[in-house]
Coordinates of C-alpha atoms in Angstrom, one line a residue:
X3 CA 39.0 14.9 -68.5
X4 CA 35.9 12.9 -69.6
X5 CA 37.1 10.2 -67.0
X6 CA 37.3 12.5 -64.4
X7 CA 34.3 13.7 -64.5
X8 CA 32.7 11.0 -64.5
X9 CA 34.4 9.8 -61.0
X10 CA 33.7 13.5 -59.5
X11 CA 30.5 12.7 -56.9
X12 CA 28.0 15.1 -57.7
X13 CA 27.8 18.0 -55.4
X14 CA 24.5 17.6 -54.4
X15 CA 26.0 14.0 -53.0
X16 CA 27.0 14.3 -49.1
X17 CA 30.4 12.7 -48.2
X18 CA 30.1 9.2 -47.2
X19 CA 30.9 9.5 -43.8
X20 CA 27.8 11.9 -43.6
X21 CA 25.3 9.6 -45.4
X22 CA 26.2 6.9 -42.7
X23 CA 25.0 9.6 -39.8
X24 CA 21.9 10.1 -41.9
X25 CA 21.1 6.8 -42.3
X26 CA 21.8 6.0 -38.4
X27 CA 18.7 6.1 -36.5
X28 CA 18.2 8.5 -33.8
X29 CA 17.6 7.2 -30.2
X30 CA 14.4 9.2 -29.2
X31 CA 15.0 11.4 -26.3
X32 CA 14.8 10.1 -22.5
X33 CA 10.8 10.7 -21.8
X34 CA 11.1 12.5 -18.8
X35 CA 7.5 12.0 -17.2
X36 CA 8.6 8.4 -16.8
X37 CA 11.6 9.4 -15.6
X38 CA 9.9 11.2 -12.8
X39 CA 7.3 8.2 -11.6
X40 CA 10.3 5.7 -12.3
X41 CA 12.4 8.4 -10.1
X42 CA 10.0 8.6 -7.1
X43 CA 8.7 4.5 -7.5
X44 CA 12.7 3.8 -6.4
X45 CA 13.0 6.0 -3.6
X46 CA 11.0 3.4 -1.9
X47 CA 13.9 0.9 -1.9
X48 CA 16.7 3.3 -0.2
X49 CA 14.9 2.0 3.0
X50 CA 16.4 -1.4 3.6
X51 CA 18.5 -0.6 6.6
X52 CA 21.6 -3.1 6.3
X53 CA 24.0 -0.7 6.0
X54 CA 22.4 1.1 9.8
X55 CA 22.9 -2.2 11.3
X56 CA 25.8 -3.1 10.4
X57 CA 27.0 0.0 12.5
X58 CA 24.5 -0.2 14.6
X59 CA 25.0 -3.6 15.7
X60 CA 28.3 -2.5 17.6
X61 CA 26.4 -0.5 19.4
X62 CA 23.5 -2.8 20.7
X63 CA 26.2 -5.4 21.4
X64 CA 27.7 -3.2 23.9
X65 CA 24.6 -1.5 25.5
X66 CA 22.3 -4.3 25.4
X67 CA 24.9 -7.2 26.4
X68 CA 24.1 -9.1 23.5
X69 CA 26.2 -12.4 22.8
X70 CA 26.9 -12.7 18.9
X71 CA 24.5 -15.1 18.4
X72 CA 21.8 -12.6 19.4
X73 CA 23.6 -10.4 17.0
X74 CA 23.5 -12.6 14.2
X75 CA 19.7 -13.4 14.4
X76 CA 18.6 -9.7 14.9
X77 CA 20.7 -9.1 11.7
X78 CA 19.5 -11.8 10.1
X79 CA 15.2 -12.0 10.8
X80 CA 14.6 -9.3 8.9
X81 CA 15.0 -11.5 6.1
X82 CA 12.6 -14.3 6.6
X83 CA 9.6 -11.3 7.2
X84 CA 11.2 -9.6 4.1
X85 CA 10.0 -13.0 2.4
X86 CA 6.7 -12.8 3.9
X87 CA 6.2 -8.8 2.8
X88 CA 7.5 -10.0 -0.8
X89 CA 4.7 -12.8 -1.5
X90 CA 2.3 -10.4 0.1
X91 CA 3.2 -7.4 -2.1
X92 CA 2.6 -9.6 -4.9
X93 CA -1.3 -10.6 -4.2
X94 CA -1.3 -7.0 -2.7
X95 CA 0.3 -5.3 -5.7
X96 CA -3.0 -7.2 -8.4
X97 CA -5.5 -6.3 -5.5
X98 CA -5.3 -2.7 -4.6
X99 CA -2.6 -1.6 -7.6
X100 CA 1.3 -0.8 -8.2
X101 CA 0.7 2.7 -6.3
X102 CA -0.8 1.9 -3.3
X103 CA 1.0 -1.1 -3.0
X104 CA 4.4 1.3 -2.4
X105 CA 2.5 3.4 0.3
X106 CA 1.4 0.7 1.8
X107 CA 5.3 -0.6 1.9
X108 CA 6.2 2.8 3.4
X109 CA 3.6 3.2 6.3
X110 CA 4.9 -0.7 7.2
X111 CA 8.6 0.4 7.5
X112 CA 7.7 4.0 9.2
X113 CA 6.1 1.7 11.8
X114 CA 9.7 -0.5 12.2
X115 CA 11.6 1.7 12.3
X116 CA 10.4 3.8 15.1
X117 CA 9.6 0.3 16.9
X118 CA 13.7 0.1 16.6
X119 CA 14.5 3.3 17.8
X120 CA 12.6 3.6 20.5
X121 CA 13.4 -0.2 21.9
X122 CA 13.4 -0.4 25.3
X123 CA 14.9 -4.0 25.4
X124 CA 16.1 -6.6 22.8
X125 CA 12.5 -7.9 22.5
X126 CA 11.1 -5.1 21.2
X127 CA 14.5 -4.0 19.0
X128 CA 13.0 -7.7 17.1
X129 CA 9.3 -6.6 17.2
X130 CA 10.3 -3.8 15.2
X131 CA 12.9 -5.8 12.9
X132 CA 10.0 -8.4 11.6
X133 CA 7.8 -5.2 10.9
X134 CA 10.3 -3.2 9.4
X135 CA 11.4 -6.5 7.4
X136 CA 7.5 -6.9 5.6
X137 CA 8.3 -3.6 4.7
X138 CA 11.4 -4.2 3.2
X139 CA 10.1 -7.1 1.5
X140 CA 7.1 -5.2 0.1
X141 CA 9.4 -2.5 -1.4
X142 CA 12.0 -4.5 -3.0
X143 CA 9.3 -6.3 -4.8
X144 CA 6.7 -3.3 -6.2
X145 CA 9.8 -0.8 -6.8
X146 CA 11.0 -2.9 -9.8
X147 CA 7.5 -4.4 -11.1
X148 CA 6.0 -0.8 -11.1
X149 CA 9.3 0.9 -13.0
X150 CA 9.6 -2.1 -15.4
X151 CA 5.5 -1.7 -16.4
X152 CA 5.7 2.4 -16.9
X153 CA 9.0 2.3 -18.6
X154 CA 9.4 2.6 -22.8
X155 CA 11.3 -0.2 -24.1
X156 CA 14.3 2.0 -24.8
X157 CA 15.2 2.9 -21.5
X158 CA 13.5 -0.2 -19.6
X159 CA 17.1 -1.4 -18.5
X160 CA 18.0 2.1 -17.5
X161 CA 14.7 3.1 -15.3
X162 CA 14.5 -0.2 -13.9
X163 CA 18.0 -0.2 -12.6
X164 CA 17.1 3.0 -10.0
X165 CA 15.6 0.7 -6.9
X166 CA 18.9 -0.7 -6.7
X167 CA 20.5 2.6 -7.1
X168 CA 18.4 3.6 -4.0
X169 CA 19.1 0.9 -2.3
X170 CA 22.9 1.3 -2.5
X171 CA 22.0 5.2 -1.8
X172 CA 20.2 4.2 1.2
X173 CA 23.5 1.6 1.9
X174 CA 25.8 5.0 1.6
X175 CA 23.4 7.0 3.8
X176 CA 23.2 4.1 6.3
X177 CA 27.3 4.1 6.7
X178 CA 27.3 7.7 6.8
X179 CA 24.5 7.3 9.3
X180 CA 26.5 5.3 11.2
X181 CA 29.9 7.6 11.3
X182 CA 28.3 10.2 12.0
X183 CA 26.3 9.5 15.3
X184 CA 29.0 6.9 16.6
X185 CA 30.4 9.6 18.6
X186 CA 27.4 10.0 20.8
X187 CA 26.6 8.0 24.2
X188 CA 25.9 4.2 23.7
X189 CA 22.0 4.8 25.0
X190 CA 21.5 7.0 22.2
X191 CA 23.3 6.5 18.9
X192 CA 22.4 3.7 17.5
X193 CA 18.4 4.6 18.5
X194 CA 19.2 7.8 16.3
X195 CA 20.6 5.7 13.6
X196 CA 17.1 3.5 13.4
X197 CA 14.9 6.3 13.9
X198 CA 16.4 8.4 11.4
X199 CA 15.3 5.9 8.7
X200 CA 11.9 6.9 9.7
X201 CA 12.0 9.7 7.8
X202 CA 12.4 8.8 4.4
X203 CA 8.7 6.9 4.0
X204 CA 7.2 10.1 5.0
X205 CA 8.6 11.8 2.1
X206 CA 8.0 9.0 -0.5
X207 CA 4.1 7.8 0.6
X208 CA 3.6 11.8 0.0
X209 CA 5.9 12.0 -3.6
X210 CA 4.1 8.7 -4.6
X211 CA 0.2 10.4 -5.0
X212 CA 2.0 12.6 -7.7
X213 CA 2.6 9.1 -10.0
X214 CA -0.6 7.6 -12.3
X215 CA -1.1 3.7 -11.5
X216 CA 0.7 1.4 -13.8
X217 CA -0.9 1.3 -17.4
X218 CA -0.6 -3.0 -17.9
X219 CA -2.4 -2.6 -14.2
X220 CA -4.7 -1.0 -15.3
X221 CA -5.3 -2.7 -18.7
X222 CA -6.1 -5.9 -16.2
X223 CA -9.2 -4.2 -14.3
X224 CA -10.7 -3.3 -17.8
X225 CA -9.7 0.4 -17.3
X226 CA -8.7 1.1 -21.1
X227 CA -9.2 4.4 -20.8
X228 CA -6.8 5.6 -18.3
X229 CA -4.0 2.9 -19.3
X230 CA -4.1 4.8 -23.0
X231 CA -3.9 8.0 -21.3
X232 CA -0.7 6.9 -19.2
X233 CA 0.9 5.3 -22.1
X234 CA 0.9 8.5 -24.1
X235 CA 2.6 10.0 -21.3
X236 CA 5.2 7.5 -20.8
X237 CA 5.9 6.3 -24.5
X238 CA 8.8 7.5 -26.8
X239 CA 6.3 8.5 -29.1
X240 CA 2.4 8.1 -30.4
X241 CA 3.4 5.2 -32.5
X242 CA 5.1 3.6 -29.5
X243 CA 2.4 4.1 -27.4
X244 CA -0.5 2.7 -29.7
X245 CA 1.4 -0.2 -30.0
X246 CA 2.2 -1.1 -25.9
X247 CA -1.2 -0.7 -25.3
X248 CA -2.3 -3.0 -28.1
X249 CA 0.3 -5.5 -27.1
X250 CA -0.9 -4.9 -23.3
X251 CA -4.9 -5.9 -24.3
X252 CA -3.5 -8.9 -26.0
X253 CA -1.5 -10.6 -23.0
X254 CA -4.9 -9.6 -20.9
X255 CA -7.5 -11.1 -23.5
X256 CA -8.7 -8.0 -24.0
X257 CA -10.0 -7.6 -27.8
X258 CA -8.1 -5.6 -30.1
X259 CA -10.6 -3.4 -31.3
X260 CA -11.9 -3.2 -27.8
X261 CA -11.8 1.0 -27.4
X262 CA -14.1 1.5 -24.3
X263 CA -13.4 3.4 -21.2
X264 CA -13.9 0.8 -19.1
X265 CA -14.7 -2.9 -19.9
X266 CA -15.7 -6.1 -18.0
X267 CA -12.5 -8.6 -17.2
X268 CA -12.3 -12.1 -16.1
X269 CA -11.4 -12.5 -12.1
X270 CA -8.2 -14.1 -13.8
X271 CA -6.9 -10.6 -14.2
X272 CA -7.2 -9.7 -10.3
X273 CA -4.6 -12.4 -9.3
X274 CA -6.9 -15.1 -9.0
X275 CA -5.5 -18.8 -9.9
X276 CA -1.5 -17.3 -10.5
X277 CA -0.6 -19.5 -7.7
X278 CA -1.7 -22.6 -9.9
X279 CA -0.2 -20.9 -13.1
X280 CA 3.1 -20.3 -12.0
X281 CA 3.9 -23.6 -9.5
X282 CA 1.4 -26.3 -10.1
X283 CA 1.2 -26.2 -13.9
X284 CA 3.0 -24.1 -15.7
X285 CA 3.7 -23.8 -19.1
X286 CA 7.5 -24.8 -20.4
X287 CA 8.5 -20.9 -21.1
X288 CA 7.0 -20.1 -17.4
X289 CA 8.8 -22.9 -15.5
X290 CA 11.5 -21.5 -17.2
X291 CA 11.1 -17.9 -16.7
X292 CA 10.2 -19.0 -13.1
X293 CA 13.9 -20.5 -12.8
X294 CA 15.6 -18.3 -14.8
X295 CA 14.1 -15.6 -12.1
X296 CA 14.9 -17.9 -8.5
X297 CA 18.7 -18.8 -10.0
X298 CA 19.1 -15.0 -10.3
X299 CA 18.1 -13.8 -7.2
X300 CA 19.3 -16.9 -5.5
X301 CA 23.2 -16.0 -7.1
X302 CA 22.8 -12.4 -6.3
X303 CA 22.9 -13.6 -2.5
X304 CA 24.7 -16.4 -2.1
X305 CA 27.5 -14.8 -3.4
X306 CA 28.0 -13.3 0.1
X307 CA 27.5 -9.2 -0.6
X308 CA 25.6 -9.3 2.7
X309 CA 28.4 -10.7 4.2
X310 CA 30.4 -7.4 3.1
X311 CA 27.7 -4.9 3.9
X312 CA 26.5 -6.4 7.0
X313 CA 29.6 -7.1 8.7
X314 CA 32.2 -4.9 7.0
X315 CA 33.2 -3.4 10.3
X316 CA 34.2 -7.0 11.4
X317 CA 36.0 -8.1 7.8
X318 CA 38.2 -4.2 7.9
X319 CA 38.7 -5.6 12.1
X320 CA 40.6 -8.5 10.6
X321 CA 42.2 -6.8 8.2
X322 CA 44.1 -4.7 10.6
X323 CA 41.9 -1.8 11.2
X324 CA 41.2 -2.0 15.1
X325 CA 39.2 1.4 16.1
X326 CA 35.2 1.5 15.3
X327 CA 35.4 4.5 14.2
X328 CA 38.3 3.9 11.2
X329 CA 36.1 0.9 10.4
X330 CA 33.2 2.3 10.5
X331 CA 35.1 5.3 8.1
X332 CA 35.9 2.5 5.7
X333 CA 32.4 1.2 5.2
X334 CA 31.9 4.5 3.7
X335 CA 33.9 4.0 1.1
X336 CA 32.0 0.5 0.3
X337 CA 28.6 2.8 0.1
X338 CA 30.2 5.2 -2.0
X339 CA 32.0 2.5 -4.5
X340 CA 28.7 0.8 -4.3
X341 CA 26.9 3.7 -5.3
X342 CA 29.7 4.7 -7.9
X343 CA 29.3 1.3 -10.0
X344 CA 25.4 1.3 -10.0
X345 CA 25.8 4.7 -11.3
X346 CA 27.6 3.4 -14.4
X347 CA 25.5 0.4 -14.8
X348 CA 22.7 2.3 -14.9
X349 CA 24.0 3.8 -18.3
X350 CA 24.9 0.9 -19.4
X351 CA 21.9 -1.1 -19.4
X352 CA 20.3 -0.5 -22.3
X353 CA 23.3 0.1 -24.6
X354 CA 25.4 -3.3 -23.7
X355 CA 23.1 -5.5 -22.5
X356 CA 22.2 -7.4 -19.7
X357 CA 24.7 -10.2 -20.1
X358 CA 27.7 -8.6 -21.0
X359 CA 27.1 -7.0 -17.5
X360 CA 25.8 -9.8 -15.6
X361 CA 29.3 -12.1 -17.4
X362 CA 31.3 -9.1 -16.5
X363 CA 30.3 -8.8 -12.9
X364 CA 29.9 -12.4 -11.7
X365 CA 33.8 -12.9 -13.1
X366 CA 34.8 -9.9 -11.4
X367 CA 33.3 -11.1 -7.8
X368 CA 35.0 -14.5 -8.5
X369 CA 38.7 -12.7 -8.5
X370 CA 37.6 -10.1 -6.0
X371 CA 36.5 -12.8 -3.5
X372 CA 39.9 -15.2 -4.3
X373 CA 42.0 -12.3 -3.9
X374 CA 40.3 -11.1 -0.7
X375 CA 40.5 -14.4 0.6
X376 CA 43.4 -15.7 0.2
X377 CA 44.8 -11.8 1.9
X378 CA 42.8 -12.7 5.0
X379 CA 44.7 -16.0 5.1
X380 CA 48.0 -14.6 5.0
X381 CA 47.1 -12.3 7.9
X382 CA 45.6 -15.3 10.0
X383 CA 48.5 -16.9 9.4
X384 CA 51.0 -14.3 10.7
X385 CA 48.9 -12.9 14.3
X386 CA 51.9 -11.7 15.4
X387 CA 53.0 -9.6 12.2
X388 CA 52.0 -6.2 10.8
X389 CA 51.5 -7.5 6.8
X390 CA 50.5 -3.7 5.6
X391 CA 50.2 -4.4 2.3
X392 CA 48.0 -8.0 2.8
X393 CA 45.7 -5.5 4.7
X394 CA 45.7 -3.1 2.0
X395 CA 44.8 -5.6 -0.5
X396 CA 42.0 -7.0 1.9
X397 CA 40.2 -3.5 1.8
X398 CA 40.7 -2.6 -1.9
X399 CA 39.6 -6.2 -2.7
X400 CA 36.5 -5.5 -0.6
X401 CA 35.7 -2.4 -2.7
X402 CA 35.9 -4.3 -5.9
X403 CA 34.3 -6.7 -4.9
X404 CA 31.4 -4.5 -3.8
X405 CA 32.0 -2.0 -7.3
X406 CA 31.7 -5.3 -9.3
X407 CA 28.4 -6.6 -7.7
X408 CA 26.9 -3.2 -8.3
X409 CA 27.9 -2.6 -11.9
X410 CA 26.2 -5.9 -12.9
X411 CA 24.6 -8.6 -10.8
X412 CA 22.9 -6.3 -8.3
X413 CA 20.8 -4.4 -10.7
X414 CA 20.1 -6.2 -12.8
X415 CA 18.7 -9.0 -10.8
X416 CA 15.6 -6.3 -9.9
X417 CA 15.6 -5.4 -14.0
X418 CA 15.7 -8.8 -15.0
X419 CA 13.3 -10.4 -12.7
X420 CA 10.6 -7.7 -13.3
X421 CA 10.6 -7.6 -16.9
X422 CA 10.5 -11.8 -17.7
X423 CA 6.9 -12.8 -16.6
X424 CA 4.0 -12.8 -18.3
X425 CA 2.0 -10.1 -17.6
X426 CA -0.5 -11.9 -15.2
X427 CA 1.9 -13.7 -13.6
X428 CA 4.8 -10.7 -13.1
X429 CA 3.5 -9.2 -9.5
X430 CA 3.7 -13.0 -8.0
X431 CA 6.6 -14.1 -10.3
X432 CA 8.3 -11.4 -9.3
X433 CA 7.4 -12.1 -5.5
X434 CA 8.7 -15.6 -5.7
X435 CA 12.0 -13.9 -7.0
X436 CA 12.1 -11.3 -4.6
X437 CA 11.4 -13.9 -1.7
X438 CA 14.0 -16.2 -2.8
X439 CA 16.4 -13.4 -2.6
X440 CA 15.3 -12.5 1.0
X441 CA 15.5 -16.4 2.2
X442 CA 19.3 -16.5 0.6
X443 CA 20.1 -13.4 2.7
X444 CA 18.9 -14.3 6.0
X445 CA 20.8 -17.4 5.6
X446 CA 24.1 -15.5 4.7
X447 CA 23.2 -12.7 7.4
X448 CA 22.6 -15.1 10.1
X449 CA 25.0 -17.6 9.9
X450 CA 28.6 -15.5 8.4
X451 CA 29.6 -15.2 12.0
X452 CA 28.9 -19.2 12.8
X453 CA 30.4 -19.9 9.5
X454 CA 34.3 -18.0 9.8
X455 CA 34.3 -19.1 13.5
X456 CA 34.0 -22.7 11.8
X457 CA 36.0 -22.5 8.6
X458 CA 37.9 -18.6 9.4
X459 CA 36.7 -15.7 7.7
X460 CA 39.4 -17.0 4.3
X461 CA 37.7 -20.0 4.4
X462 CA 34.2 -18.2 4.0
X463 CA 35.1 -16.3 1.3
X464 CA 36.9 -19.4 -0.6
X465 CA 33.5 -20.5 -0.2
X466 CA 31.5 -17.6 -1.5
X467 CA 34.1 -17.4 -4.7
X468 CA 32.8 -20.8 -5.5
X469 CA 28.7 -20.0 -5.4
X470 CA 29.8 -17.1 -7.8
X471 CA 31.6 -19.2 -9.8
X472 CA 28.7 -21.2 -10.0
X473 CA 26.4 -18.6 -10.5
X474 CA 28.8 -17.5 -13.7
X475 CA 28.0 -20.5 -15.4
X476 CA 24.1 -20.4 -15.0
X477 CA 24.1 -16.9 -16.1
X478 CA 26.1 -18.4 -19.6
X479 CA 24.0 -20.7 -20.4
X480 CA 20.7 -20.4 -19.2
X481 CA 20.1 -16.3 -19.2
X482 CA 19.0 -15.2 -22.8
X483 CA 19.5 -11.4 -23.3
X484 CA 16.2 -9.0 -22.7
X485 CA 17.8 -5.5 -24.1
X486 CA 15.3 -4.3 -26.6
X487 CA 12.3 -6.6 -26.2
X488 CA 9.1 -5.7 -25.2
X489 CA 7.6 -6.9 -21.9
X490 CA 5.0 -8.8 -24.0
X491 CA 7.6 -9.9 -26.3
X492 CA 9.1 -12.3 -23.3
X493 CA 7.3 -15.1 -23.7
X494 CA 8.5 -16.2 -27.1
X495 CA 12.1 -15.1 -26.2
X496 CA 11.7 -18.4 -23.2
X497 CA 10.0 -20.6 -25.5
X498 CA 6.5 -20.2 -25.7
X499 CA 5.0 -21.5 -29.0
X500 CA 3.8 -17.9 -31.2
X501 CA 0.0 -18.1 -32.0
X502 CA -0.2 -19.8 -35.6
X503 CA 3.7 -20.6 -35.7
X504 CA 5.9 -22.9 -35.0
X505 CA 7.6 -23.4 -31.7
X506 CA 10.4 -20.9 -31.0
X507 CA 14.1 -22.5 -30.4
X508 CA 14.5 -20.8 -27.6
X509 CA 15.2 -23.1 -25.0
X510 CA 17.3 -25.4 -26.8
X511 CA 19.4 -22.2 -28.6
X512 CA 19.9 -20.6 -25.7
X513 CA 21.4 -23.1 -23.8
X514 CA 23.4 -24.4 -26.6
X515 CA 24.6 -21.0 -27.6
X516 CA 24.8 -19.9 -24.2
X517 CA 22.2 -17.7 -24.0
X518 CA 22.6 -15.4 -27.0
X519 CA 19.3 -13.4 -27.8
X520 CA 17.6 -15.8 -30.1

């Protein structure tokens, strides 16, 4: 009896099982003021307009008696002005602040766009491409900066994902665009299709005055004040918040104990001499933060998705699916799968990680573009033949192809790239990113047509499978994982030496153990 009471757990003891749950820390909740600037930030990214033009295109062919290499370059120059918006935004973003920077990108595109619709001739349909492309460019590089610089560090990977979840809502809404006005006169649809995009900016220069200006923005023109203020706001809690903004005033040179409303900063801190910092001489964690940043975006690209989104209608045509409009109905289903999968990456980020993702998404591209491929090469090889079921497996191949390209690599090359530079150097790292991603896509835009009249659309795809491949192994072993560090904590995670201690590992450890979080 003796023994047995002495085994009995008191009762004022919980079970074990419960003691674990206690111990567990809780996640704080979502902070839902971020949320909402994160929220209306992205909504300037749903106005890239491949998805309209890729519908569209059939249309101007037709009506304008455009020859496809016509077609390919007015797909395709939107790209190199994209590049031009992009390093503009960046200089922009440091001069006049996050905020404006994204109504400036909107009033840009609402000009495009209504150049587009209202074209009388194919020489003004490209006037209004290169405007509506600095737009684009201008938007695809502040969205992500801005969300990545307002977000707490438990939910960065989550609120930074939504630009490309507008994007691939503005993709869907383009397709649907495109379905539903195909129907009307050759004159008119695809001018309704462009000029319909010129609605969206309205709605988002307006939404955007409701958002405060990014707090590590603000720390860098001395305005202490309002940066604590907008960090209460947008932290988990007070704790958090004391502790970004003294981590902010440390990567600007801003004294700790330096409380002031305002304060005096160095010309440094408007954007001045980044140019030098990031190409001429940079530091060994910035050269590689720097490449770590162009061999993402350039990957994300030359993998061929604009291959699918642009000329979809053309890849289902091959496949078997003669009619505009049941091609045109199957691009839908890309927007919506592409939608689908950024909507479970978007949950994802923060809880697996950025490389379990990005590992997961690369290898699933690889398969989906070998298996697509090599479909497409059956059916070239039998013109003669109805192969249903190689036809079948062109079209789901497409969508998981497009479903595994949104659940990893297409986010989070926006997350990643706008959360690895140093605070004075992010707007224009960032830029140089975003630019290389819009270089990679012109080229892919404006030369898939040249390139499966040379090699047959199987042979283009062979050919994107092995960039992804490619891209698979840089990601391994050169990508270190960012879940749960602080934007000020990126430095020493790429190598930089801590101030009195010795140099980090990190380079060497992260490409001999394949980029694991050192």
């Amino acid at each position: 009896m003796d023994d047995q009471k002495a085994k009995a757990p008191a009762i004022s003891d919980p079970p074990p099982n419960q003691t674990l749950a206690l111990e567990k820390p809780k996640k704080p909740p979502r902070n839902k003021y971020a949320l909402a600037c994160a929220t209306l930030a992205s909504m300037i990214s749903i106005l890239s307009d491949g998805a309209v033009m890729s519908g569209a295109s059939v249309f101007i062919q037709k009506y304008l008696k455009i020859n496809d290499t016509q077609v390919e370059i007015l797909a395709g120059i939107i790209n190199p002005f994209a590049l031009v918006g992009s390093i503009a935004a960046g200089r922009t973003s440091d001069w006049i602040g996050r905020r404006y920077t994204i109504i400036f990108a909107a009033a840009i595109f609402l000009a495009g766009a209504l150049l587009m619709g209202l074209a009388p001739n194919y020489a003004i349909l490209m006037v209004g491409r290169l405007v509506a492309g600095v737009g684009i460019g201008y938007a695809l590089m502040i969205a992500p900066v801005y969300t990545a610089e307002i977000a707490p560090t438990s939910s960065r990977g989550f609120l930074t994902s939504f630009p490309a979840l507008f994007i691939n809502a503005g993709i869907l809404l383009g397709y649907v665009s495109n379905l539903a006005f195909a129907k009307l006169p050759d004159h008119l649809n695809w001018r309704i299709m462009f000029c319909v995009g010129a609605v969206p900016p309205i709605f988002v220069a307006i939404a955007v005055l409701a958002m405060p200006e990014s707090p590590r923005w603000l720390v860098m023109q001395g305005r202490l004040g309002e940066a604590e203020r907008v960090l209460a706001k947008t932290s988990d809690t007070p704790e958090e918040a004391q502790l970004r903004f003294l981590e902010i005033k440390e990567a600007a040179g801003i004294p700790e104990n330096c409380n002031d409303e305002v304060v005096a900063v160095s010309k440094k801190n408007h954007g001045e001499g980044v140019w030098k910092d990031l190409l001429l001489r940079p530091t060994p964690s910035v050269r590689r933060t720097l490449i770590a940043a162009i061999g993402l975006q350039f990957f994300q690209q030359a993998s061929g998705i604009d291959s699918v989104v642009l000329y979809s209608p053309r890849v289902f045509e091959k496949a078997g699916l003669k009619s505009d409009s049941n091609s045109l109905g199957a691009t839908v289903a890309v927007g919506f799968m592409k939608t689908a999968a950024i909507l479970v990456a978007t949950f994802l980020l923060d809880r697996v990680g950025r490389r379990p993702l990005l590992l997961s998404s690369a290898g699933g591209m690889v398969i989906s573009l070998v298996i697509l491929a090599s479909s497409l090469s059956v059916i070239e090889h039998h013109p003669h033949e109805k192969l249903t079921w190689a036809a079948a497996m062109s079209i789901a191949t497409v969508l998981t192809f497009v479903g595994s390209f949104s659940i990893g690599l297409g986010p989070i090359a926006w997350v990643y790239t706008s959360e690895i530079f140093p605070l004075r150097l992010r707007a224009q790292g960032a830029s140089l990113g975003t630019g290389t991603n819009r270089i990679v896509s012109g080229v892919i835009s404006m030369t898939f047509i040249s390139l499966y009249k040379a090699i047959t659309i199987a042979g283009s795809y062979f050919f994107y499978a092995g960039i992804a491949a490619a891209g698979w192994l840089f990601f391994y072993f050169f990508l270190p994982e960012t879940r749960g560090r602080s934007l000020e904590d990126m430095e020493v995670l790429f190598g930089k030496k801590p101030e009195g201690g010795e140099e980090e590992k990190g380079e060497a450890e992260v490409v001999h153990r394949g980029g694991e979080d050192i």
